[in-house]
Each structure stands twice: as C-alpha cells, then as structure tokens.
Coordinates of C-alpha atoms and ligand atoms in Angstrom, one line a residue:
M21 CA 23.4 -45.1 32.8
L22 CA 25.5 -45.3 35.8
T23 CA 22.5 -46.5 37.9
E24 CA 21.7 -49.1 35.3
K25 CA 25.3 -50.4 35.4
L26 CA 25.2 -50.4 39.2
I27 CA 21.9 -52.3 39.1
N28 CA 23.4 -54.8 36.6
L29 CA 26.6 -55.3 38.7
Y30 CA 24.4 -55.8 41.9
D31 CA 22.4 -58.4 39.7
T32 CA 25.9 -60.1 39.3
T33 CA 26.6 -60.2 43.0
I34 CA 23.3 -61.9 43.5
I35 CA 24.4 -64.5 40.9
V36 CA 27.8 -64.9 42.5
K37 CA 26.1 -65.9 45.9
H38 CA 24.0 -68.6 44.2
T39 CA 26.8 -70.0 41.9
V40 CA 27.3 -73.8 42.5
Y41 CA 31.0 -74.8 42.0
I42 CA 31.5 -77.9 40.2
S43 CA 34.6 -79.8 39.7
T44 CA 33.5 -81.7 36.5
M45 CA 31.1 -80.6 34.0
D46 CA 27.4 -81.4 34.7
F47 CA 25.3 -80.8 31.7
T48 CA 21.9 -81.4 33.2
R49 CA 20.8 -77.8 33.4
L50 CA 22.1 -77.3 29.9
A51 CA 19.9 -80.3 28.7
A52 CA 16.8 -78.8 30.1
L53 CA 17.5 -75.5 28.0
F54 CA 18.5 -77.5 25.1
H55 CA 15.0 -79.4 24.9
A56 CA 13.1 -76.2 25.9
Y57 CA 14.7 -74.3 22.9
P58 CA 15.0 -76.7 19.9
M59 CA 16.9 -75.8 16.8
P60 CA 14.4 -75.2 13.8
I61 CA 14.1 -78.3 11.6
G62 CA 16.5 -78.1 8.7
Y63 CA 18.2 -74.9 10.0
I64 CA 22.0 -75.3 10.1
P65 CA 23.6 -72.0 11.1
K66 CA 27.1 -71.0 10.4
Y67 CA 29.5 -68.6 12.3
G68 CA 29.9 -66.2 9.6
T69 CA 31.8 -63.0 8.6
S70 CA 30.3 -61.3 11.6
G71 CA 29.2 -64.1 13.9
F72 CA 25.7 -65.7 13.9
R73 CA 23.1 -63.6 12.2
D74 CA 19.5 -64.3 11.1
H75 CA 15.8 -63.6 11.7
A76 CA 15.6 -63.3 15.6
K77 CA 13.0 -66.2 15.8
L78 CA 15.6 -68.8 14.5
L79 CA 18.3 -67.9 17.0
D80 CA 17.2 -69.4 20.6
A81 CA 19.2 -72.7 20.1
V82 CA 22.1 -70.9 18.5
V83 CA 22.3 -68.7 21.5
I84 CA 22.3 -71.5 24.0
R85 CA 25.2 -73.4 22.1
A86 CA 27.2 -70.4 21.7
S87 CA 26.9 -69.2 25.3
A88 CA 27.8 -72.7 26.5
M89 CA 31.0 -72.6 24.4
M90 CA 32.1 -69.0 25.6
V91 CA 31.9 -70.3 29.3
L92 CA 34.3 -73.0 28.3
R93 CA 36.6 -70.4 26.7
S94 CA 36.5 -68.2 29.5
K95 CA 37.3 -71.1 32.0
E96 CA 40.1 -72.2 29.7
I97 CA 41.7 -68.8 29.7
K98 CA 40.8 -67.6 33.2
N99 CA 39.6 -64.3 32.0
H100 CA 36.4 -62.7 31.0
C101 CA 35.0 -63.1 27.6
G102 CA 31.9 -61.3 25.9
I103 CA 28.8 -62.1 24.0
M104 CA 27.0 -59.2 22.0
V105 CA 23.4 -59.7 20.9
T106 CA 23.2 -57.6 17.6
A107 CA 22.5 -57.8 14.0
S108 CA 24.2 -54.6 13.3
H109 CA 22.9 -52.8 10.1
N110 CA 20.6 -55.6 9.2
P111 CA 16.5 -55.0 9.6
E112 CA 15.0 -54.8 13.0
N113 CA 13.6 -58.4 12.9
D114 CA 17.1 -59.9 12.6
N115 CA 19.3 -60.4 15.4
G116 CA 22.7 -62.2 15.9
L117 CA 25.7 -62.9 18.2
K118 CA 29.1 -61.6 17.9
L119 CA 31.5 -63.6 20.2
I120 CA 34.4 -61.7 21.9
D121 CA 37.5 -63.3 23.2
Y122 CA 39.2 -62.3 26.4
T123 CA 41.8 -59.8 24.5
G124 CA 38.8 -57.9 23.4
D125 CA 39.4 -59.3 19.8
M126 CA 36.7 -61.4 17.9
I127 CA 36.9 -65.0 18.7
N128 CA 39.7 -66.8 16.8
E129 CA 39.3 -69.4 13.8
E130 CA 39.4 -72.4 16.1
F131 CA 36.4 -71.2 18.2
E132 CA 34.5 -70.1 15.1
H133 CA 34.9 -73.5 14.0
Y134 CA 33.6 -75.1 17.4
A135 CA 30.8 -72.6 17.2
T136 CA 29.5 -73.8 13.8
Q137 CA 30.2 -77.4 14.9
L138 CA 27.9 -76.8 18.0
A139 CA 25.3 -75.1 16.0
S140 CA 25.0 -78.0 13.6
C141 CA 24.7 -80.8 16.3
Q142 CA 21.2 -82.4 16.0
S143 CA 20.9 -84.1 19.4
F144 CA 21.9 -83.2 22.9
E145 CA 24.2 -86.1 23.1
Y146 CA 26.2 -84.8 20.3
V147 CA 26.3 -81.1 21.8
Q148 CA 27.5 -82.7 25.0
S149 CA 30.1 -84.7 23.3
T150 CA 31.4 -81.8 21.3
L151 CA 31.6 -79.7 24.6
N152 CA 33.3 -82.7 26.2
N153 CA 35.8 -82.7 23.1
I154 CA 36.5 -79.1 23.6
I155 CA 37.3 -79.7 27.3
S156 CA 39.6 -82.6 26.6
E157 CA 41.2 -81.2 23.4
R158 CA 42.1 -78.1 25.3
N159 CA 42.7 -79.5 28.6
I160 CA 40.2 -77.1 30.4
D161 CA 39.9 -77.6 34.2
V162 CA 36.3 -76.9 34.2
G163 CA 36.2 -76.7 38.2
K164 CA 39.0 -74.5 38.6
Y165 CA 37.8 -71.2 37.1
T166 CA 34.1 -70.2 37.3
G167 CA 33.9 -68.5 33.6
Y168 CA 32.8 -64.8 33.5
I169 CA 31.0 -63.4 30.5
L170 CA 30.2 -59.9 29.8
I171 CA 27.0 -59.7 28.0
G172 CA 25.5 -56.6 25.9
Q173 CA 22.7 -55.9 23.4
D174 CA 21.8 -53.4 20.9
T175 CA 18.3 -51.9 20.8
R176 CA 16.3 -54.6 19.3
A177 CA 13.1 -55.7 20.9
S178 CA 14.1 -59.4 20.4
G179 CA 17.4 -58.8 22.5
D180 CA 15.8 -59.1 25.8
H181 CA 14.7 -62.6 25.2
L182 CA 18.0 -63.7 23.7
I183 CA 20.0 -62.1 26.5
T184 CA 17.7 -64.1 29.0
L185 CA 18.7 -67.2 27.3
C186 CA 22.4 -66.2 27.3
K187 CA 22.1 -65.6 31.1
K188 CA 20.3 -68.9 31.6
T189 CA 23.0 -70.8 29.8
I190 CA 26.0 -69.2 31.4
L191 CA 24.5 -70.2 34.9
A192 CA 23.5 -73.7 33.6
M193 CA 27.4 -74.0 32.7
G194 CA 28.5 -72.9 36.2
G195 CA 29.5 -69.4 34.8
K196 CA 28.6 -66.0 35.9
Y197 CA 27.5 -63.1 33.7
I198 CA 28.1 -59.3 34.0
S199 CA 25.4 -57.6 32.3
L200 CA 26.1 -54.2 30.6
G201 CA 22.6 -53.7 29.1
Q202 CA 22.4 -51.6 26.0
V203 CA 26.0 -50.9 24.7
T204 CA 27.5 -50.6 21.2
T205 CA 29.6 -53.7 20.0
P206 CA 33.0 -51.6 20.2
E207 CA 32.0 -50.8 23.8
L208 CA 31.6 -54.3 24.7
H209 CA 34.9 -55.3 23.2
Y210 CA 36.6 -52.5 25.2
S211 CA 35.0 -53.5 28.2
V212 CA 36.2 -57.2 28.0
A213 CA 39.7 -56.2 27.3
S214 CA 39.7 -53.8 30.2
S215 CA 37.9 -56.1 32.7
N216 CA 41.0 -58.5 32.1
F217 CA 43.6 -56.2 33.3
N218 CA 42.2 -56.0 36.8
M219 CA 40.1 -58.7 37.9
K220 CA 38.8 -57.0 41.0
S221 CA 36.7 -54.6 39.0
V222 CA 34.8 -54.6 35.9
Y223 CA 36.9 -51.8 34.4
K224 CA 40.6 -51.7 34.0
K225 CA 40.6 -47.9 33.8
L226 CA 38.1 -45.6 32.5
P227 CA 34.6 -46.2 31.2
Y228 CA 34.4 -46.3 27.6
I229 CA 33.3 -42.7 26.7
N230 CA 35.5 -41.1 29.5
N231 CA 38.5 -43.2 27.9
L232 CA 37.6 -41.7 24.5
M233 CA 37.3 -38.2 25.8
Y234 CA 40.6 -38.6 27.7
A235 CA 42.4 -39.3 24.5
F236 CA 40.5 -36.6 22.6
R237 CA 41.4 -33.9 25.1
K238 CA 45.0 -34.8 24.6
L239 CA 44.8 -34.6 20.7
Y240 CA 42.2 -31.9 20.0
H241 CA 43.5 -28.2 20.4
S242 CA 41.2 -26.3 18.1
N243 CA 39.1 -23.4 19.2
S244 CA 37.1 -23.1 16.0
Y245 CA 33.4 -23.6 16.1
Y246 CA 32.2 -26.8 14.4
E247 CA 28.7 -28.1 13.8
I248 CA 28.4 -31.9 13.0
N249 CA 25.2 -33.8 12.0
V250 CA 25.2 -37.3 13.3
D251 CA 22.5 -40.0 12.0
C252 CA 22.2 -42.5 14.7
A253 CA 20.2 -45.1 12.7
N254 CA 17.8 -45.4 15.4
G255 CA 20.0 -47.6 17.2
V256 CA 22.1 -48.2 20.4
G257 CA 24.8 -45.4 19.0
A258 CA 22.1 -42.7 20.0
L259 CA 22.5 -43.5 23.6
R260 CA 26.3 -42.9 23.5
M261 CA 26.1 -40.1 21.2
F262 CA 24.0 -38.2 23.6
E263 CA 26.7 -38.5 26.2
L264 CA 29.3 -37.6 23.6
A265 CA 27.4 -34.5 22.4
Q266 CA 27.6 -33.1 25.9
H267 CA 31.2 -33.6 26.2
L268 CA 31.9 -32.2 22.7
Y269 CA 29.9 -29.1 23.5
T270 CA 32.7 -27.9 25.8
Y271 CA 35.0 -28.0 22.8
N272 CA 32.9 -25.7 20.9
I273 CA 31.5 -28.6 18.8
K274 CA 27.9 -28.5 18.4
V275 CA 26.5 -32.0 17.6
N276 CA 23.0 -32.3 15.9
L277 CA 21.5 -35.8 16.4
Y278 CA 19.0 -37.6 14.2
N279 CA 17.3 -40.8 14.0
T280 CA 17.7 -41.3 17.8
N281 CA 15.2 -44.0 18.2
N282 CA 12.2 -42.1 16.9
G283 CA 11.9 -44.5 14.0
K284 CA 12.6 -48.0 13.0
L285 CA 16.2 -49.2 13.3
N286 CA 18.3 -49.0 10.0
D287 CA 15.1 -48.1 8.1
L288 CA 15.9 -45.5 5.6
C289 CA 19.0 -44.4 7.7
G290 CA 22.1 -45.6 9.0
A291 CA 25.5 -46.0 7.5
D292 CA 24.6 -49.0 5.3
Y293 CA 21.7 -47.2 3.9
V294 CA 23.8 -44.2 3.1
E295 CA 26.7 -46.0 1.6
K296 CA 24.6 -48.3 -0.8
T297 CA 21.9 -45.8 -1.7
L298 CA 24.1 -42.7 -2.0
D299 CA 21.2 -40.8 -0.7
F300 CA 20.5 -38.7 2.6
P301 CA 19.1 -40.5 5.6
A302 CA 15.7 -39.9 6.8
N303 CA 15.4 -36.4 8.3
M304 CA 18.6 -35.2 6.8
H305 CA 17.8 -34.0 3.2
N306 CA 17.9 -30.3 4.3
V307 CA 21.4 -30.2 5.8
H308 CA 23.5 -27.1 4.6
E309 CA 25.7 -27.0 1.6
N310 CA 29.1 -28.6 2.9
A311 CA 27.9 -29.4 6.4
I312 CA 29.8 -32.2 8.0
C313 CA 27.4 -35.1 8.5
C314 CA 27.9 -38.8 9.4
S315 CA 25.8 -42.0 9.7
L316 CA 26.4 -44.8 12.3
D317 CA 25.0 -48.2 11.8
G318 CA 22.8 -50.3 14.3
D319 CA 25.6 -51.2 16.7
A320 CA 27.8 -48.3 16.1
D321 CA 30.9 -50.1 14.9
R322 CA 30.6 -48.5 11.4
I323 CA 30.8 -44.9 10.3
V324 CA 30.5 -43.1 6.9
F325 CA 30.6 -39.4 6.5
F326 CA 28.6 -37.5 3.8
S327 CA 27.8 -33.8 2.9
K328 CA 25.8 -31.8 0.4
N329 CA 28.2 -30.4 -2.2
R330 CA 26.9 -28.3 -5.1
N331 CA 23.4 -29.4 -3.9
K332 CA 24.3 -33.0 -4.4
F333 CA 24.8 -35.9 -2.1
T334 CA 28.6 -36.6 -1.4
L335 CA 29.9 -39.7 0.2
L336 CA 33.2 -39.8 2.3
N337 CA 33.3 -43.7 2.8
G338 CA 35.8 -46.0 4.6
D339 CA 38.3 -45.4 1.9
K340 CA 38.2 -41.6 2.4
I341 CA 38.4 -42.1 6.3
A342 CA 41.3 -44.3 6.0
C343 CA 43.0 -41.6 3.6
L344 CA 42.5 -38.9 6.2
I345 CA 44.0 -41.1 8.9
I346 CA 47.0 -42.0 6.9
K347 CA 47.6 -38.5 6.2
Y348 CA 47.6 -37.6 9.8
L349 CA 49.7 -40.5 10.8
Y350 CA 52.2 -40.6 7.9
N351 CA 54.8 -37.8 8.4
P352 CA 55.3 -37.6 12.3
F353 CA 55.8 -41.2 12.7
D354 CA 57.9 -41.9 9.5
N355 CA 60.5 -39.8 11.2
I356 CA 60.4 -41.6 14.7
E357 CA 61.3 -45.0 13.6
S358 CA 62.5 -45.7 10.4
E359 CA 61.7 -49.4 10.3
T360 CA 58.1 -48.8 11.4
S361 CA 56.0 -50.5 8.9
M362 CA 52.6 -48.9 8.0
C363 CA 49.9 -50.6 5.9
V364 CA 46.4 -50.0 4.7
V365 CA 44.2 -53.0 4.5
H366 CA 41.1 -52.8 2.3
T367 CA 38.7 -55.2 0.8
P368 CA 38.1 -55.8 -2.8
Y369 CA 35.1 -53.1 -2.6
A370 CA 37.7 -50.5 -2.3
N371 CA 37.7 -48.0 -5.2
G372 CA 40.6 -48.1 -7.8
A373 CA 40.9 -44.3 -7.1
F374 CA 41.6 -44.8 -3.5
T375 CA 44.7 -47.2 -4.1
T376 CA 46.0 -45.2 -6.8
Y377 CA 46.0 -42.1 -4.3
I378 CA 47.7 -43.9 -1.6
K379 CA 50.3 -45.3 -4.0
D380 CA 50.8 -41.7 -5.3
M381 CA 50.8 -39.7 -2.0
F382 CA 52.2 -42.1 0.4
P383 CA 54.6 -44.4 -1.4
S384 CA 56.2 -46.1 1.7
V385 CA 52.6 -47.5 2.8
H386 CA 51.9 -51.2 2.0
I387 CA 48.8 -51.8 0.4
Q388 CA 47.2 -55.2 1.0
C389 CA 43.7 -56.6 0.3
A390 CA 41.7 -58.7 2.7
E391 CA 38.5 -61.0 2.6
T392 CA 35.3 -59.0 3.1
G393 CA 34.6 -58.6 6.9
V394 CA 36.3 -56.6 9.5
K395 CA 37.9 -59.6 11.2
Y396 CA 40.0 -60.5 8.2
L397 CA 41.1 -56.8 7.8
H398 CA 41.8 -56.7 11.5
R399 CA 44.1 -59.8 11.3
T400 CA 46.0 -58.5 8.2
A401 CA 46.6 -55.2 9.9
K402 CA 48.1 -56.9 12.9
Q403 CA 51.0 -57.7 10.8
Y404 CA 52.2 -54.3 10.6
D405 CA 53.2 -51.7 13.2
I406 CA 50.6 -49.4 12.0
G407 CA 47.6 -51.2 10.3
V408 CA 45.0 -48.9 9.1
Y409 CA 42.1 -51.2 8.2
F410 CA 38.7 -50.0 6.6
E411 CA 36.0 -51.6 4.7
S412 CA 34.5 -49.0 2.1
N413 CA 31.1 -49.3 4.1
G414 CA 33.0 -47.5 7.0
H415 CA 33.9 -50.4 9.2
G416 CA 37.5 -50.0 10.4
S417 CA 40.0 -48.8 12.8
V418 CA 44.0 -48.7 13.2
H419 CA 45.8 -51.4 14.9
F420 CA 49.1 -50.5 16.5
S421 CA 52.0 -53.1 17.2
Q422 CA 53.4 -53.3 20.8
Q423 CA 56.5 -51.8 19.4
A424 CA 54.6 -48.6 17.8
L425 CA 52.8 -48.3 21.2
Q426 CA 56.2 -47.4 22.8
N427 CA 55.7 -44.0 21.2
K428 CA 53.5 -41.6 23.5
A429 CA 51.5 -40.0 20.8
I430 CA 50.7 -43.4 19.3
S431 CA 49.7 -44.8 22.6
T432 CA 47.4 -41.9 23.1
I433 CA 45.8 -42.3 19.7
S434 CA 45.4 -46.0 20.3
N435 CA 42.7 -44.9 23.1
L436 CA 40.8 -43.3 20.4
L437 CA 41.0 -45.7 17.6
S438 CA 39.7 -49.2 18.8
Q439 CA 42.4 -51.9 19.0
Y440 CA 39.9 -54.6 18.8
T441 CA 37.3 -53.8 16.0
G442 CA 35.6 -50.6 14.1
D443 CA 34.3 -48.2 16.4
A444 CA 31.9 -45.5 15.0
L445 CA 32.4 -43.1 18.0
G446 CA 36.2 -43.3 18.1
D447 CA 36.6 -43.0 14.5
L448 CA 34.3 -39.9 14.6
L449 CA 36.4 -38.3 17.2
F450 CA 39.5 -39.2 15.4
V451 CA 38.3 -37.5 12.2
L452 CA 37.8 -34.3 14.2
V453 CA 41.3 -34.6 15.5
A454 CA 42.5 -35.1 11.8
L455 CA 40.4 -32.2 10.5
Q456 CA 42.5 -29.9 12.4
Q457 CA 45.2 -30.7 9.7
T458 CA 42.9 -30.9 6.7
S459 CA 39.8 -29.0 6.0
F460 CA 36.6 -30.7 5.4
L461 CA 36.5 -29.5 1.8
E462 CA 40.2 -30.7 1.2
W463 CA 39.1 -34.0 2.5
M464 CA 36.1 -34.1 0.3
Y465 CA 38.2 -33.4 -2.7
M466 CA 41.2 -35.5 -2.0
Y467 CA 40.4 -37.8 -4.9
Q468 CA 37.4 -38.6 -6.8
D469 CA 35.9 -42.2 -6.9
Y470 CA 35.8 -43.8 -10.3
P471 CA 32.4 -44.6 -11.2
C472 CA 31.0 -47.8 -9.7
K473 CA 27.9 -49.7 -8.8
Q474 CA 27.2 -52.6 -6.4
V475 CA 24.1 -54.6 -6.9
K476 CA 22.4 -57.8 -5.0
L477 CA 21.9 -60.7 -7.1
Y478 CA 19.3 -63.3 -6.0
G479 CA 20.3 -66.6 -7.2
D480 CA 21.7 -69.9 -5.8
K481 CA 24.7 -68.7 -4.0
S482 CA 25.9 -72.2 -3.1
L483 CA 27.1 -72.8 -6.8
F484 CA 29.7 -69.9 -6.2
A485 CA 33.0 -70.3 -4.7
T486 CA 35.9 -67.7 -4.8
T487 CA 39.5 -67.0 -4.5
D488 CA 41.8 -64.1 -4.5
F489 CA 40.0 -62.4 -1.5
G490 CA 36.6 -62.9 -3.5
R491 CA 37.7 -61.1 -6.6
K492 CA 37.9 -64.2 -8.8
L493 CA 35.4 -67.1 -9.1
L494 CA 36.5 -70.8 -8.8
Q495 CA 33.2 -72.0 -9.2
P496 CA 31.1 -72.6 -11.4
E497 CA 33.9 -73.8 -13.3
G498 CA 34.7 -71.8 -16.6
L499 CA 32.5 -68.8 -15.5
Q500 CA 35.6 -66.6 -14.4
D501 CA 37.2 -66.9 -18.0
K502 CA 33.9 -65.9 -19.6
L503 CA 33.6 -62.9 -17.3
E504 CA 37.2 -61.9 -18.0
K505 CA 36.4 -61.7 -21.7
V506 CA 33.6 -59.6 -21.1
I507 CA 35.3 -57.2 -18.8
A508 CA 38.1 -56.8 -21.2
N509 CA 35.8 -55.1 -23.7
Y510 CA 35.9 -52.1 -21.3
S511 CA 39.0 -50.6 -20.7
H512 CA 40.2 -49.8 -17.1
S513 CA 37.4 -51.7 -15.6
N514 CA 37.1 -53.9 -12.6
C515 CA 34.1 -56.3 -11.9
F516 CA 33.5 -59.3 -9.6
V517 CA 30.8 -61.3 -8.0
R518 CA 31.2 -63.0 -4.7
P519 CA 28.5 -64.9 -2.6
S520 CA 27.5 -62.8 0.5
G521 CA 28.8 -64.2 3.9
T522 CA 25.8 -62.4 5.8
E523 CA 22.8 -62.7 3.5
D524 CA 21.5 -65.4 1.0
L525 CA 22.5 -63.6 -2.0
L526 CA 25.4 -62.7 -4.3
R527 CA 27.0 -59.3 -4.7
L528 CA 28.2 -57.8 -8.0
Y529 CA 30.6 -54.9 -8.2
V530 CA 31.4 -53.0 -11.2
E531 CA 33.8 -50.2 -11.6
C532 CA 34.8 -48.3 -14.8
K533 CA 36.6 -45.1 -15.6
N534 CA 34.1 -44.3 -18.1
V535 CA 30.8 -43.7 -16.4
N536 CA 28.7 -44.8 -19.3
H537 CA 30.3 -48.2 -19.2
V538 CA 29.1 -49.0 -15.7
E539 CA 25.6 -50.1 -16.6
M540 CA 26.7 -51.6 -20.0
L541 CA 29.3 -54.0 -18.0
L542 CA 26.6 -54.7 -15.5
T543 CA 24.3 -56.0 -18.0
D544 CA 26.9 -58.1 -19.8
T545 CA 28.0 -59.5 -16.5
V546 CA 24.4 -60.5 -15.5
T547 CA 23.7 -62.1 -18.9
V548 CA 26.9 -64.3 -18.6
L549 CA 25.7 -65.2 -14.9
S550 CA 22.3 -65.9 -16.0
S551 CA 23.5 -68.8 -18.2
Y552 CA 24.8 -70.6 -15.2
T553 CA 21.9 -70.0 -12.7
Q554 CA 18.6 -68.0 -12.7
I555 CA 19.4 -64.3 -11.3
E556 CA 17.3 -61.6 -10.2
V557 CA 18.9 -58.2 -9.7
K558 CA 18.1 -55.8 -7.2
Ligands
LIG10 P1 28.8 -59.7 3.0 O1 27.3 -60.0 3.1 O2 29.9 -60.8 3.1 O3 29.3 -58.9 1.6 C1 28.7 -57.4 4.5 C2 29.6 -56.2 4.2 C3 30.9 -56.5 4.8 C4 30.7 -56.7 6.3 C5 29.8 -57.7 6.6 C6 29.5 -57.9 8.0 C7 29.6 -55.2 1.9 C8 30.0 -55.3 0.4 N1 29.8 -56.4 2.7 O4 29.4 -58.8 4.0 O5 31.6 -55.4 4.4 O6 30.4 -55.4 6.8 O7 28.4 -57.4 6.0 O8 28.5 -56.8 8.6 O9 29.4 -54.2 2.4
LIG11 ZN1 27.8 -53.0 12.9

C-alpha cells in the first residue's frame, strides 16, 4: 500500500514539472476533452443526495465538467479539494462522483448548484461561459494558485477510465492531481482535510488507519477476547479491513473477513442488502448464535451490525448504533459543561421505537429529523456541540463543535468518529469501544423495533414532491389527504412515500405497532397511489 502511495506521489511530482502556469483561464485543452466525450443525448444529470450517480457508461462528460469545477474551487480557496469515484452501495455497473471541499466536508449547496448547471450545458460555449461566471462571481484569481485535487476510487472496473478523465481534466485546467488509488470514501475525506493543515506534505498527521488506531489505543482498555465477523461487500473496504484486522489482533480481537473481493460488488452482500432484506449476506449464514457481525457498503462509509439470535437474523441498524453511541457519550459529558448541547439527527426512516427510547432514556438529548441523505444530517448535526447523526441504513457519525473539542476525551473520540461523513471503519472501532460498557446482548435488546416494511415503487416519480423532510406529499395535489385517511384506520401507524434522490423510483415506508397491520396498510396505500399513477411494487 505504502509503495502504491509513493508511486502515486512520484506520479504527482512528474506532473508538477510539466504543469504550465497560466494567468488567465485558457479552455482550449478542456474543449478537446469536451468534444471527445460528449454528454449522451437527452441525458441531464443532477448532483443529487450523494453526488452524481448513474450507469458508468453515462458519466464521462459529467466527470469532465465536475473535475473542471473542482479545480476552480481549489484555486479559489487555495487549498486541496477531493474527487471520489464511487457508486457506494449501488450495483457494480454503476459509478458516480462525490465531490469534497477543502474542509473535508462534502461541497456546499452553491457548488452543488454549479455542478448541476455545468452538467446541463449542451454546448462547449455554454460550459465555458458557466465556468467564466463562476470565476467572476467568486472573484477567483485563476493564475495565482495552481489548484490541487486529491483523487480516489473504489474497486469498480469502470473507475480507472473515469479517473483517467479526471486527471486529464485537472491538467487541462492547469491544476495538479494527487492520486490516492483505491481508497474508501471517508479515507479520501480525511486525507483532503489533513492535507490542508500542512501544505508541505499530503498528510497533516497520521495516515488514515494509523489515525484511527491512535484514537482506539487511547479508548480501548479491555483484555477480553472478542471475535467479529465483517462482510466487506466485495468492495474497497476489504483492503483497509485487512490492515485493521492485523492491528486489532494485538488487542485480542479476532476479525473474520467475508466477501473480500472474491465475488461481485454489493451482490447478495453489503450493508444495503442486509438492511433491506433483513437476511444474512452471502457466505455468512452459518455464523454462531449471538456472534458480532457487521456489513460495510461498497465504499465503506456505511455499516450495519447483525447477529443470529434464537436462530433468527437480528439487525442492529443505524438507529441502534446511534443509541449505543449516545449511551456512551451521555453521562460523562453532561457533567463537564452544563450548556453542552447534544442532539440526535435521524431521517424519516428511523423507527418509532428508536425515538421513544431516546426520549425516555436521554431526556436532555434533542431529537431532530433531516432530509434523507447523510449530507443533510451532517449539516443539522453541526448546529449542536455533540451532533450524533445516523441514517437507519448505517450511514453516520458524530460531529463535535470547536467548543466540545476543547475537552480532551472528546478530542480523542473525534479522531475515531469522522468529522466529515459516515465512516464504517471508524464507527466499527467506536462500537468496540462502547461495547466495553454495554454488552452486545444488552445492545441488541435495548429496544425492539416496531414492525415496519420498506418497498420500492416503480412509477413516474416526477409527479411527486414532498415537504416535512419527505414525510408529507405536496404533489400530486390531494394525495396526502387521501393517504392520511387510510393511515388513520390503523392505530399508532406511520406511513410515507417519497421519490428517491438516487434512483428512478419511489420509496414507500410503513410502520405499525400491530404486525398484522403492516401489509394491510401497505396494500391500502398502494391502492390509493395507483389511482394517481401506474405503480409496480418491488
Ligand atoms: P434515496 O434514494 O434518496 O432514498 C438512498 C438512501 C439514503 C442515502 C442515499 C445515498 C434509504 C431509504 N435511502 O437515498 O439513506 O444513503 O441513498 O446513498 O436508504
Ligand atoms: Zn457508501
């Protein structure tokens, strides 16, 4: 791995030698790329919940435009930015782009807007004028700073080609790239943030895994023998898990790795598969009763835990991870600063039993809902001193304010829990830390989810618009009222439908205290929806 990084850095020094410094923006080289890789006819991509994402074959033109924009952002802010080529939990044939700002956070809404605007330009003249508008609107002195982009990719075969286009575009814009090769998404976020603290080296302090282990060493004091079983989704997480497993062995923790690129990416395995199907991933059906198991997703920014309890599959999802973390953080820090605000941020998909548990057990913790998509939760979490945020699907972390970070213990914990986005490996290590206080069985039984079900509906999603974080429909007009009448027939139930931000479908969520009501409410809801548009349930 180290050799690979050195080669990549060497690669960079060659580029440094050949970079042409320009004082005004010359788009000639960009024009050549634009014409060589046209946008597919009729394709109008949008920077969505988690960046650009689609079938890999559609993405060439998107990569060129987004990379050009990121060079401008780096030139503006005079710091490194990042581009991650990944489609996360989606199938192998998809790919995508996650764009990372100089802070290590995802790009802000203004740049999301520019990204979508650039992707919708039909002609090169339009691309050029949009880039020039960004330059003038933001007063960017394009000749003053070169523009450095850290680039990384997951294990998808299509990644190499898209990364090549990234590199060519960055050079065409007069920027430089630093290639990190195959990395997890949170590792790239961390590397971007770290690199900006000390411009002389790529890393501010420790490389990603060493940084995690440094924090873990300070927080983990148990001598008990543990065995954990990790499903790596046949993704990039496997590469880092091999390293992590070696470290954990010295702590008496044996890590058994499954689905480590010996099968198809995210196929019958991975966090999304496990959470949605409530079934064991491939090769893990025979785990022992009450064994600690977890699944990463394709770019290792999500994790869910599971086990076999009374011979049945049992999920410990993002809600449960949030509870375990809150339990660990609640008492010690309540006493330190009485004004320290703590919040748990969730999406509409959080189970009702989870919010009830938080209210009952941790009354001073604020509870906030956010739009689906980890970037929205992250933004809300930043409004508090301690912002615990998790999507039910296992995407999340804890954000700490500058004030909270004054506390030494919190500062150590912040090295484990990504301050930029969800991180499966950091979350896994923190769960091990928290399990020193709460046993695995106690965690499993913390509360019981209310019966629920989520299904995909294939129909015309463009007809649907929502409010209240996706919990209520604004469009089609009148549909929400009709749904509420149906929902009222089932006591203590919750049901909503929202258009997916990442796929061409609608998601229907149904939750009832009475298990028999779930299918009934689901059927009734689909009947109402079908009177507005043709719906196919999957
Ligand atoms: P959409 O497709 O908007 O529901 C899905 C997940 C999100 C998030 C994004 C990005 C569900 C219900 N939705 O969003 O939580 O992870 O993908 O990957 O799981
Ligand atoms: Zn992911």
